[in-house]
mmCIF file of C-alpha atoms and ligand atoms in Angstrom:
data_model
loop_
_atom_site.group_PDB
_atom_site.id
_atom_site.type_symbol
_atom_site.label_atom_id
_atom_site.label_comp_id
_atom_site.label_asym_id
_atom_site.label_seq_id
_atom_site.Cartn_x
_atom_site.Cartn_y
_atom_site.Cartn_z
ATOM 1 C CA MET A 161 -16.636 17.714 1.924
ATOM 2 C CA ASN A 162 -18.093 15.502 -0.806
ATOM 3 C CA ILE A 163 -15.139 13.523 -2.139
ATOM 4 C CA ASN A 164 -16.480 12.019 -5.319
ATOM 5 C CA GLY A 165 -15.215 11.446 -8.856
ATOM 6 C CA ASN A 166 -15.583 15.087 -9.896
ATOM 7 C CA TYR A 167 -13.696 16.289 -6.841
ATOM 8 C CA ARG A 168 -10.841 13.872 -7.618
ATOM 9 C CA LYS A 169 -10.734 14.980 -11.271
ATOM 10 C CA ILE A 170 -10.018 18.512 -10.074
ATOM 11 C CA LYS A 171 -7.364 17.200 -7.685
ATOM 12 C CA PHE A 172 -5.718 15.241 -10.512
ATOM 13 C CA ALA A 173 -5.566 18.496 -12.490
ATOM 14 C CA GLU A 174 -4.125 20.424 -9.538
ATOM 15 C CA ASN A 175 -1.479 17.751 -8.944
ATOM 16 C CA SER A 176 -0.681 16.840 -12.542
ATOM 17 C CA GLN A 177 2.934 18.002 -12.197
ATOM 18 C CA ILE A 178 3.699 15.003 -9.952
ATOM 19 C CA PHE A 179 2.771 12.562 -12.723
ATOM 20 C CA ARG A 180 4.765 11.458 -15.744
ATOM 21 C CA CYS A 181 3.773 9.367 -18.689
ATOM 22 C CA PRO A 182 4.449 5.644 -18.077
ATOM 23 C CA ILE A 183 5.073 5.234 -21.838
ATOM 24 C CA CYS A 184 7.378 8.081 -22.887
ATOM 25 C CA LYS A 185 8.185 9.556 -19.423
ATOM 26 C CA ASP A 186 7.103 13.016 -20.544
ATOM 27 C CA GLU A 187 5.204 15.545 -18.418
ATOM 28 C CA MET A 188 1.430 15.292 -18.144
ATOM 29 C CA SER A 189 -1.534 17.577 -17.714
ATOM 30 C CA VAL A 190 -5.273 17.128 -17.343
ATOM 31 C CA TYR A 191 -7.402 17.935 -20.369
ATOM 32 C CA GLU A 192 -11.007 19.132 -19.844
ATOM 33 C CA LEU A 193 -11.142 17.252 -16.505
ATOM 34 C CA LYS A 194 -11.492 14.046 -18.521
ATOM 35 C CA ASP A 195 -8.060 12.746 -19.431
ATOM 36 C CA MET A 196 -4.494 12.951 -18.292
ATOM 37 C CA VAL A 197 -2.414 13.505 -21.400
ATOM 38 C CA CYS A 198 1.329 13.781 -21.962
ATOM 39 C CA ASN A 199 3.152 16.093 -24.363
ATOM 40 C CA GLN A 200 3.455 13.184 -26.834
ATOM 41 C CA GLY A 201 -0.327 12.640 -26.803
ATOM 42 C CA HIS A 202 -0.506 9.447 -24.695
ATOM 43 C CA ASN A 203 -3.897 9.603 -23.124
ATOM 44 C CA PHE A 204 -5.229 8.120 -19.838
ATOM 45 C CA ASN A 205 -8.896 8.559 -19.048
ATOM 46 C CA ILE A 206 -9.970 9.661 -15.552
ATOM 47 C CA ALA A 207 -12.675 7.172 -14.593
ATOM 48 C CA ARG A 208 -16.026 8.425 -13.328
ATOM 49 C CA LYS A 209 -15.158 7.331 -9.785
ATOM 50 C CA GLY A 210 -12.011 9.443 -9.994
ATOM 51 C CA TYR A 211 -9.083 7.086 -10.572
ATOM 52 C CA ILE A 212 -6.718 6.672 -13.518
ATOM 53 C CA ASN A 213 -5.678 3.373 -15.060
ATOM 54 C CA PHE A 214 -2.049 3.756 -16.205
ATOM 55 C CA LEU A 215 -1.467 0.096 -17.092
ATOM 56 C CA LEU A 216 -0.263 -0.430 -20.638
ATOM 57 C CA LYS A 217 -2.165 -3.708 -20.844
ATOM 58 C CA ALA A 218 -4.806 -5.322 -18.645
ATOM 59 C CA VAL A 219 -3.355 -7.473 -15.882
ATOM 60 C CA LYS A 220 -5.209 -10.324 -14.210
ATOM 61 C CA THR A 221 -4.066 -10.921 -10.642
ATOM 62 C CA ASP A 222 -5.165 -13.265 -7.860
ATOM 63 C CA TYR A 223 -6.018 -10.190 -5.790
ATOM 64 C CA ASP A 224 -9.707 -10.106 -6.605
ATOM 65 C CA GLU A 225 -12.793 -8.321 -5.346
ATOM 66 C CA ASP A 226 -13.612 -10.995 -2.716
ATOM 67 C CA MET A 227 -10.127 -10.744 -1.276
ATOM 68 C CA PHE A 228 -10.295 -6.940 -1.035
ATOM 69 C CA TYR A 229 -13.767 -7.150 0.479
ATOM 70 C CA SER A 230 -12.362 -9.407 3.200
ATOM 71 C CA ARG A 231 -9.323 -7.126 3.693
ATOM 72 C CA THR A 232 -11.774 -4.272 4.274
ATOM 73 C CA GLN A 233 -13.694 -6.353 6.842
ATOM 74 C CA VAL A 234 -10.450 -7.224 8.637
ATOM 75 C CA GLN A 235 -9.383 -3.582 8.563
ATOM 76 C CA GLU A 236 -12.750 -2.541 10.025
ATOM 77 C CA SER A 237 -12.370 -5.123 12.800
ATOM 78 C CA GLY A 238 -9.391 -3.072 14.016
ATOM 79 C CA PHE A 239 -6.799 -5.785 13.340
ATOM 80 C CA PHE A 240 -4.391 -3.367 11.648
ATOM 81 C CA ASP A 241 -5.060 -0.367 13.958
ATOM 82 C CA PRO A 242 -1.938 -0.734 16.159
ATOM 83 C CA LEU A 243 0.226 -1.034 13.029
ATOM 84 C CA LEU A 244 -1.313 2.031 11.376
ATOM 85 C CA GLU A 245 -1.025 4.048 14.613
ATOM 86 C CA PHE A 246 2.618 3.073 14.822
ATOM 87 C CA ILE A 247 3.327 4.109 11.219
ATOM 88 C CA SER A 248 1.468 7.416 11.679
ATOM 89 C CA GLY A 249 3.494 8.109 14.849
ATOM 90 C CA SER A 250 6.764 7.361 13.041
ATOM 91 C CA ILE A 251 5.876 9.742 10.217
ATOM 92 C CA ILE A 252 4.906 12.480 12.695
ATOM 93 C CA LYS A 253 8.232 12.139 14.552
ATOM 94 C CA ARG A 254 10.045 12.430 11.272
ATOM 95 C CA ILE A 255 8.144 15.410 9.824
ATOM 96 C CA GLU A 256 8.146 17.377 13.066
ATOM 97 C CA LYS A 257 11.813 17.983 12.328
ATOM 98 C CA ASN A 258 11.229 19.612 8.934
ATOM 99 C CA ASP A 259 9.383 22.770 8.030
ATOM 100 C CA LEU A 260 7.734 21.510 4.854
ATOM 101 C CA ARG A 261 4.207 22.847 4.460
ATOM 102 C CA LYS A 262 3.171 20.210 1.939
ATOM 103 C CA LEU A 263 3.680 16.491 2.246
ATOM 104 C CA ASN A 264 3.213 13.983 -0.585
ATOM 105 C CA ILE A 265 2.654 10.382 0.530
ATOM 106 C CA LEU A 266 2.550 7.414 -1.837
ATOM 107 C CA ASP A 267 1.239 3.969 -0.897
ATOM 108 C CA ALA A 268 2.810 1.568 -3.403
ATOM 109 C CA GLY A 269 0.716 -1.624 -3.495
ATOM 110 C CA CYS A 270 -2.158 0.024 -1.607
ATOM 111 C CA GLY A 271 -4.739 -2.693 -2.331
ATOM 112 C CA GLN A 272 -8.200 -1.366 -1.503
ATOM 113 C CA GLY A 273 -6.656 1.751 0.010
ATOM 114 C CA SER A 274 -7.714 1.665 3.619
ATOM 115 C CA HIS A 275 -4.194 1.711 5.106
ATOM 116 C CA ILE A 276 -3.135 4.977 3.518
ATOM 117 C CA GLY A 277 -6.657 6.311 4.134
ATOM 118 C CA GLN A 278 -6.410 5.667 7.861
ATOM 119 C CA ILE A 279 -2.792 6.846 8.122
ATOM 120 C CA ILE A 280 -3.621 10.169 6.470
ATOM 121 C CA SER A 281 -6.659 10.634 8.749
ATOM 122 C CA ASN A 282 -4.380 10.013 11.755
ATOM 123 C CA LEU A 283 -1.832 12.536 10.468
ATOM 124 C CA GLU A 284 -4.433 15.196 9.702
ATOM 125 C CA GLU A 285 -5.695 14.992 13.279
ATOM 126 C CA LYS A 286 -2.237 15.627 14.666
ATOM 127 C CA VAL A 287 -0.192 17.777 12.285
ATOM 128 C CA ASP A 288 -0.883 21.033 10.558
ATOM 129 C CA LYS A 289 0.398 20.221 7.064
ATOM 130 C CA ASP A 290 -1.125 20.064 3.649
ATOM 131 C CA ILE A 291 -1.048 16.302 3.064
ATOM 132 C CA ARG A 292 -1.672 14.808 -0.363
ATOM 133 C CA GLY A 293 -2.042 11.021 -0.612
ATOM 134 C CA PHE A 294 -1.572 8.824 -3.694
ATOM 135 C CA GLY A 295 -2.426 5.120 -3.831
ATOM 136 C CA VAL A 296 -1.147 2.781 -6.533
ATOM 137 C CA ASP A 297 -2.030 -0.839 -7.122
ATOM 138 C CA ILE A 298 -1.814 -3.173 -10.093
ATOM 139 C CA SER A 299 -5.215 -4.641 -9.245
ATOM 140 C CA LYS A 300 -8.030 -2.633 -10.781
ATOM 141 C CA GLU A 301 -10.470 -4.390 -8.416
ATOM 142 C CA GLY A 302 -8.571 -2.947 -5.430
ATOM 143 C CA ILE A 303 -8.460 0.579 -6.828
ATOM 144 C CA VAL A 304 -12.159 0.541 -7.767
ATOM 145 C CA ILE A 305 -13.039 -0.327 -4.146
ATOM 146 C CA ALA A 306 -10.590 2.355 -2.914
ATOM 147 C CA SER A 307 -12.167 5.003 -5.111
ATOM 148 C CA LYS A 308 -15.649 4.276 -3.723
ATOM 149 C CA GLN A 309 -14.477 5.326 -0.260
ATOM 150 C CA SER A 310 -14.460 8.924 0.847
ATOM 151 C CA PHE A 311 -10.712 9.233 1.414
ATOM 152 C CA ASP A 312 -9.204 12.355 -0.160
ATOM 153 C CA ILE A 313 -6.589 10.358 -2.054
ATOM 154 C CA LEU A 314 -5.703 10.092 -5.749
ATOM 155 C CA TRP A 315 -5.930 6.453 -6.868
ATOM 156 C CA CYS A 316 -4.049 4.892 -9.778
ATOM 157 C CA VAL A 317 -4.075 1.449 -11.301
ATOM 158 C CA ALA A 318 -0.394 1.090 -12.112
ATOM 159 C CA ASP A 319 2.566 -1.230 -11.890
ATOM 160 C CA LEU A 320 5.015 -0.261 -9.187
ATOM 161 C CA THR A 321 7.842 -1.352 -11.503
ATOM 162 C CA ASN A 322 6.855 1.527 -13.827
ATOM 163 C CA LEU A 323 5.348 4.231 -11.654
ATOM 164 C CA PRO A 324 3.466 7.025 -13.449
ATOM 165 C CA PHE A 325 5.256 9.672 -11.380
ATOM 166 C CA ALA A 326 8.012 12.178 -12.013
ATOM 167 C CA SER A 327 11.303 11.814 -10.165
ATOM 168 C CA ARG A 328 11.647 13.067 -6.580
ATOM 169 C CA GLY A 329 8.005 13.954 -5.878
ATOM 170 C CA PHE A 330 7.350 12.061 -2.639
ATOM 171 C CA ASP A 331 8.265 12.743 0.970
ATOM 172 C CA VAL A 332 7.061 9.347 2.177
ATOM 173 C CA ILE A 333 6.578 6.030 0.394
ATOM 174 C CA LEU A 334 4.579 3.326 2.172
ATOM 175 C CA ASN A 335 4.998 -0.266 1.038
ATOM 176 C CA ILE A 336 2.821 -2.414 3.271
ATOM 177 C CA LEU A 337 2.754 -6.210 2.873
ATOM 178 C CA SER A 338 3.360 -5.689 -0.856
ATOM 179 C CA PRO A 339 6.169 -6.286 -3.338
ATOM 180 C CA ALA A 340 8.789 -3.568 -3.742
ATOM 181 C CA ASN A 341 10.715 -2.078 -6.630
ATOM 182 C CA TYR A 342 13.619 -0.216 -5.090
ATOM 183 C CA ASP A 343 14.801 1.403 -8.334
ATOM 184 C CA GLU A 344 11.425 3.037 -8.781
ATOM 185 C CA PHE A 345 11.188 3.935 -5.081
ATOM 186 C CA HIS A 346 14.590 5.631 -5.334
ATOM 187 C CA ARG A 347 13.522 7.535 -8.393
ATOM 188 C CA VAL A 348 10.223 8.925 -7.105
ATOM 189 C CA LEU A 349 11.353 9.606 -3.515
ATOM 190 C CA LYS A 350 12.766 13.024 -2.647
ATOM 191 C CA ASP A 351 16.416 12.886 -1.573
ATOM 192 C CA GLU A 352 15.407 13.610 2.024
ATOM 193 C CA GLY A 353 12.303 11.370 1.856
ATOM 194 C CA ILE A 354 11.624 8.140 3.748
ATOM 195 C CA LEU A 355 10.568 4.663 2.696
ATOM 196 C CA ILE A 356 8.468 2.706 5.193
ATOM 197 C CA LYS A 357 8.202 -0.971 4.384
ATOM 198 C CA VAL A 358 6.104 -3.380 6.426
ATOM 199 C CA VAL A 359 6.759 -7.099 6.267
ATOM 200 C CA PRO A 360 5.119 -9.866 8.246
ATOM 201 C CA GLY A 361 6.921 -11.345 11.247
ATOM 202 C CA SER A 362 7.001 -15.095 11.854
ATOM 203 C CA ALA A 363 3.919 -14.999 14.099
ATOM 204 C CA TYR A 364 1.734 -13.106 11.582
ATOM 205 C CA LEU A 365 -1.473 -15.152 11.092
ATOM 206 C CA LYS A 366 0.319 -18.161 12.606
ATOM 207 C CA GLU A 367 -3.017 -19.777 13.534
ATOM 208 C CA LEU A 368 -3.732 -20.120 9.791
ATOM 209 C CA ARG A 369 -0.193 -20.889 8.666
ATOM 210 C CA SER A 370 0.221 -23.743 11.166
ATOM 211 C CA ILE A 371 -2.742 -25.601 9.683
ATOM 212 C CA PHE A 372 -2.378 -24.635 6.013
ATOM 213 C CA TYR A 373 1.311 -25.515 5.854
ATOM 214 C CA LYS A 374 1.797 -28.090 8.627
ATOM 215 C CA GLY A 375 4.838 -30.238 7.917
ATOM 216 C CA THR A 376 6.007 -28.143 4.914
ATOM 217 C CA ASP A 377 8.815 -25.593 4.606
ATOM 218 C CA LYS A 378 6.166 -22.830 4.593
ATOM 219 C CA GLU A 379 5.088 -23.589 8.177
ATOM 220 C CA GLU A 380 7.726 -21.138 9.446
ATOM 221 C CA TYR A 381 8.169 -17.725 7.798
ATOM 222 C CA SER A 382 11.342 -15.675 7.939
ATOM 223 C CA ASN A 383 11.643 -12.071 6.720
ATOM 224 C CA GLU A 384 15.449 -12.181 6.766
ATOM 225 C CA GLN A 385 15.884 -12.086 2.973
ATOM 226 C CA VAL A 386 13.509 -9.130 2.601
ATOM 227 C CA VAL A 387 15.432 -7.134 5.214
ATOM 228 C CA LYS A 388 18.736 -8.014 3.530
ATOM 229 C CA HIS A 389 17.423 -6.860 0.158
ATOM 230 C CA TYR A 390 16.050 -3.629 1.646
ATOM 231 C CA SER A 391 19.362 -2.814 3.336
ATOM 232 C CA LYS A 392 21.269 -3.281 0.067
ATOM 233 C CA GLU A 393 19.091 -0.661 -1.598
ATOM 234 C CA PHE A 394 18.248 1.817 1.170
ATOM 235 C CA GLU A 395 19.973 2.955 4.349
ATOM 236 C CA ILE A 396 17.953 1.617 7.277
ATOM 237 C CA ILE A 397 17.195 4.337 9.839
ATOM 238 C CA ASP A 398 15.068 2.226 12.137
ATOM 239 C CA THR A 399 13.475 -1.205 12.399
ATOM 240 C CA SER A 400 10.684 -1.954 14.857
ATOM 241 C CA GLN A 401 8.848 -5.120 15.649
ATOM 242 C CA LEU A 402 5.209 -4.940 16.586
ATOM 243 C CA LYS A 403 3.488 -8.018 18.013
ATOM 244 C CA TYR A 404 -0.024 -8.360 19.392
ATOM 245 C CA ASN A 405 -3.084 -10.595 19.549
ATOM 246 C CA HIS A 406 -6.427 -9.631 18.132
ATOM 247 C CA SER A 407 -9.572 -11.304 19.406
ATOM 248 C CA ILE A 408 -12.111 -12.341 16.792
ATOM 249 C CA ASP A 409 -15.520 -13.891 16.728
ATOM 250 C CA LYS A 410 -16.594 -16.818 14.574
ATOM 251 C CA ASP A 411 -18.035 -14.655 11.753
ATOM 252 C CA GLU A 412 -14.778 -12.759 11.299
ATOM 253 C CA LEU A 413 -12.550 -15.801 10.848
ATOM 254 C CA ILE A 414 -13.545 -16.359 7.215
ATOM 255 C CA HIS A 415 -12.360 -12.844 6.300
ATOM 256 C CA PHE A 416 -8.926 -13.501 7.826
ATOM 257 C CA ILE A 417 -8.730 -16.627 5.664
ATOM 258 C CA ARG A 418 -9.911 -14.908 2.482
ATOM 259 C CA MET A 419 -7.836 -11.754 2.831
ATOM 260 C CA THR A 420 -4.453 -13.479 2.717
ATOM 261 C CA PRO A 421 -2.455 -15.022 -0.120
ATOM 262 C CA LEU A 422 -1.575 -17.711 2.468
ATOM 263 C CA SER A 423 -4.891 -19.369 1.623
ATOM 264 C CA TRP A 424 -4.287 -19.459 -2.129
ATOM 265 C CA LYS A 425 -4.025 -23.048 -3.375
ATOM 266 C CA VAL A 426 -5.092 -24.381 0.034
ATOM 267 C CA THR A 427 -7.661 -27.186 -0.193
ATOM 268 C CA ASP A 428 -11.264 -26.615 0.902
ATOM 269 C CA ASP A 429 -10.733 -29.444 3.372
ATOM 270 C CA LYS A 430 -8.016 -27.508 5.212
ATOM 271 C CA ILE A 431 -10.079 -24.330 5.179
ATOM 272 C CA GLN A 432 -12.974 -26.273 6.700
ATOM 273 C CA ARG A 433 -10.639 -27.655 9.406
ATOM 274 C CA ILE A 434 -9.778 -24.126 10.462
ATOM 275 C CA MET A 435 -13.418 -23.085 10.415
ATOM 276 C CA ASP A 436 -14.232 -26.031 12.704
ATOM 277 C CA ILE A 437 -11.666 -25.014 15.319
ATOM 278 C CA ASP A 438 -12.717 -22.443 17.841
ATOM 279 C CA ILE A 439 -10.120 -19.783 17.022
ATOM 280 C CA ASP A 440 -10.808 -16.686 19.076
ATOM 281 C CA ASN A 441 -7.449 -14.939 18.675
ATOM 282 C CA ILE A 442 -5.342 -14.116 15.641
ATOM 283 C CA SER A 443 -1.676 -13.180 15.973
ATOM 284 C CA ALA A 444 -0.232 -10.089 14.387
ATOM 285 C CA GLU A 445 3.475 -9.530 14.015
ATOM 286 C CA PHE A 446 5.040 -6.931 11.746
ATOM 287 C CA LEU A 447 8.489 -5.632 11.079
ATOM 288 C CA ILE A 448 8.428 -1.948 10.167
ATOM 289 C CA ILE A 449 11.559 -0.874 8.321
ATOM 290 C CA MET A 450 12.191 2.807 7.843
ATOM 291 C CA GLY A 451 14.950 3.933 5.511
ATOM 292 C CA LYS A 452 16.325 6.737 3.421
ATOM 293 C CA LYS A 453 18.218 6.904 0.157
ATOM 294 C CA LYS A 454 21.848 5.907 0.304
ATOM 295 C CA ASN A 455 24.125 8.823 -0.584
ATOM 296 C CA LYS A 456 25.673 7.069 -3.554
ATOM 297 C CA ASN A 457 22.257 6.709 -5.135
ATOM 298 C CA MET A 458 21.048 10.242 -4.610
ATOM 299 C CA SER A 459 21.565 11.267 -8.192
ATOM 300 C CA ARG A 460 20.142 8.056 -9.689
ATOM 301 C CA GLU A 461 17.154 8.770 -11.972
HETATM 302 C C1 LIG B 713 -1.081 -8.580 0.306
HETATM 303 S S1 LIG B 713 -1.721 -7.276 -0.664
HETATM 304 C C2 LIG B 713 -1.457 -5.886 0.412
HETATM 305 C C3 LIG B 713 -2.341 -4.727 0.056
HETATM 306 C C4 LIG B 713 -2.323 -3.587 1.099
HETATM 307 N N1 LIG B 713 -1.027 -2.934 1.144
HETATM 308 C C5 LIG B 713 -2.712 -4.129 2.438
HETATM 309 O O1 LIG B 713 -1.824 -4.325 3.283
HETATM 310 O O2 LIG B 713 -3.920 -4.366 2.661
HETATM 311 C C6 LIG B 713 -0.443 -7.026 -1.899
HETATM 312 C C7 LIG B 713 -0.837 -5.977 -2.912
HETATM 313 O O3 LIG B 713 0.259 -5.752 -3.809
HETATM 314 C C8 LIG B 713 -0.293 -5.478 -5.080
HETATM 315 N N2 LIG B 713 0.735 -5.679 -6.116
HETATM 316 C C9 LIG B 713 1.374 -6.843 -6.442
HETATM 317 N N3 LIG B 713 2.245 -6.618 -7.459
HETATM 318 C C10 LIG B 713 2.143 -5.296 -7.791
HETATM 319 C C11 LIG B 713 2.767 -4.464 -8.767
HETATM 320 N N4 LIG B 713 3.688 -4.956 -9.614
HETATM 321 N N5 LIG B 713 2.414 -3.166 -8.844
HETATM 322 C C12 LIG B 713 1.477 -2.652 -7.985
HETATM 323 N N6 LIG B 713 0.845 -3.393 -7.043
HETATM 324 C C13 LIG B 713 1.178 -4.703 -6.933
HETATM 325 C C14 LIG B 713 -1.449 -6.475 -5.170
HETATM 326 O O4 LIG B 713 -2.367 -6.159 -6.185
HETATM 327 C C15 LIG B 713 -2.022 -6.371 -3.773
HETATM 328 O O5 LIG B 713 -3.013 -5.379 -3.671
#
C-alpha cells in the first residue's frame, strides 16, 4: 500500500467525525480532499504530505528537526523496542477482553511518530481489529518528519491542551515521555478507554544525567510527583517498571545526547566530556502507568 499524502487525505475524510474544531468546537468535514472545515467555516488545510495543522498560532518549541532526527536514530537502534513491545502487549491483553471491531488510538505528544507507528505495527501483527492511529504534537517539525514515514496514521500539529477531537472518540491514549493534559484526555477518551502514560525512571539515561547535572538537584530524578498527579485524575489500573541496558557504539552516542531535553542548556564542554568517555551502555528505565477514567468524571465534557 502506498501511504502518501493523497491516501491520508482520503483517510482524513473517512474519519472526519472524530475531529472537532479547535476554535468553536463544532463538527468538521473534509472539503474536496483539501481542507477540513467546520460548520462555522473555520478552515484547516490538509498539507501535501497528509497532515493537518490545527494550531491557532505558530508555536516555536525547542523540539527541533535535529532533535527529532536523533530520536529517529535512537529509535532505529532498538533502544525503545522493549518499551514498545511492553506497551503493545498491555494493549493486546486489554482489548482481548472486548469485542470491539474498531480501535482508535491517539498518541498525544507523538514527536516524530515512530512510537505509535511501531506499536500499531506490533498490534496489527497480533490482533484482528481495524486499528486507526492518530498522532498529535505541537512541534510542526516532528509532525512533518512523521508524515514522511509510511505509517498509516493521521498526523496533526496541535496543542494537547486543546485537542481537535470530539469527546469520547478514543479507546487508547498514549502519552509517552510527554506532557499531559488530563482534562483533555478525559474528554476525548471513551468511558471504557485506557490512558497509558510513560515516564522516565531514575536510571533513564543516567550516564548522561550524572555528568550533565553532577552536584546539582537534577542529578537524581524522581517521578513521584507525576504519578501522584496522574492518580488524582485517573484511576490507576496497573503500574510497571521496565529497566534494561542498551549497548551502543561510539557513533550512536551523539544521538542519545541530542534526542533528550536533558542536554538543553548544557555547555559544549560537558557534552565533549561525555563524548570523550568510552560509554558503551545506556540505561533505560521507564514507569508505565495504565489507567481508566474515574467514575465521578465519566460525564465530564
Ligand atoms: C520528549 S518529547 C517525546 C516525544 C515522543 N513521545 C517520544 O517519546 O519520542 C516530548 C514531546 O512533547 C511535545 N509537546 C510538548 N508540549 C506539547 C503540547 N502542549 N501539545 C502537544 N505536544 C507537546 C513536544 O513537541 C515533544 O515532541
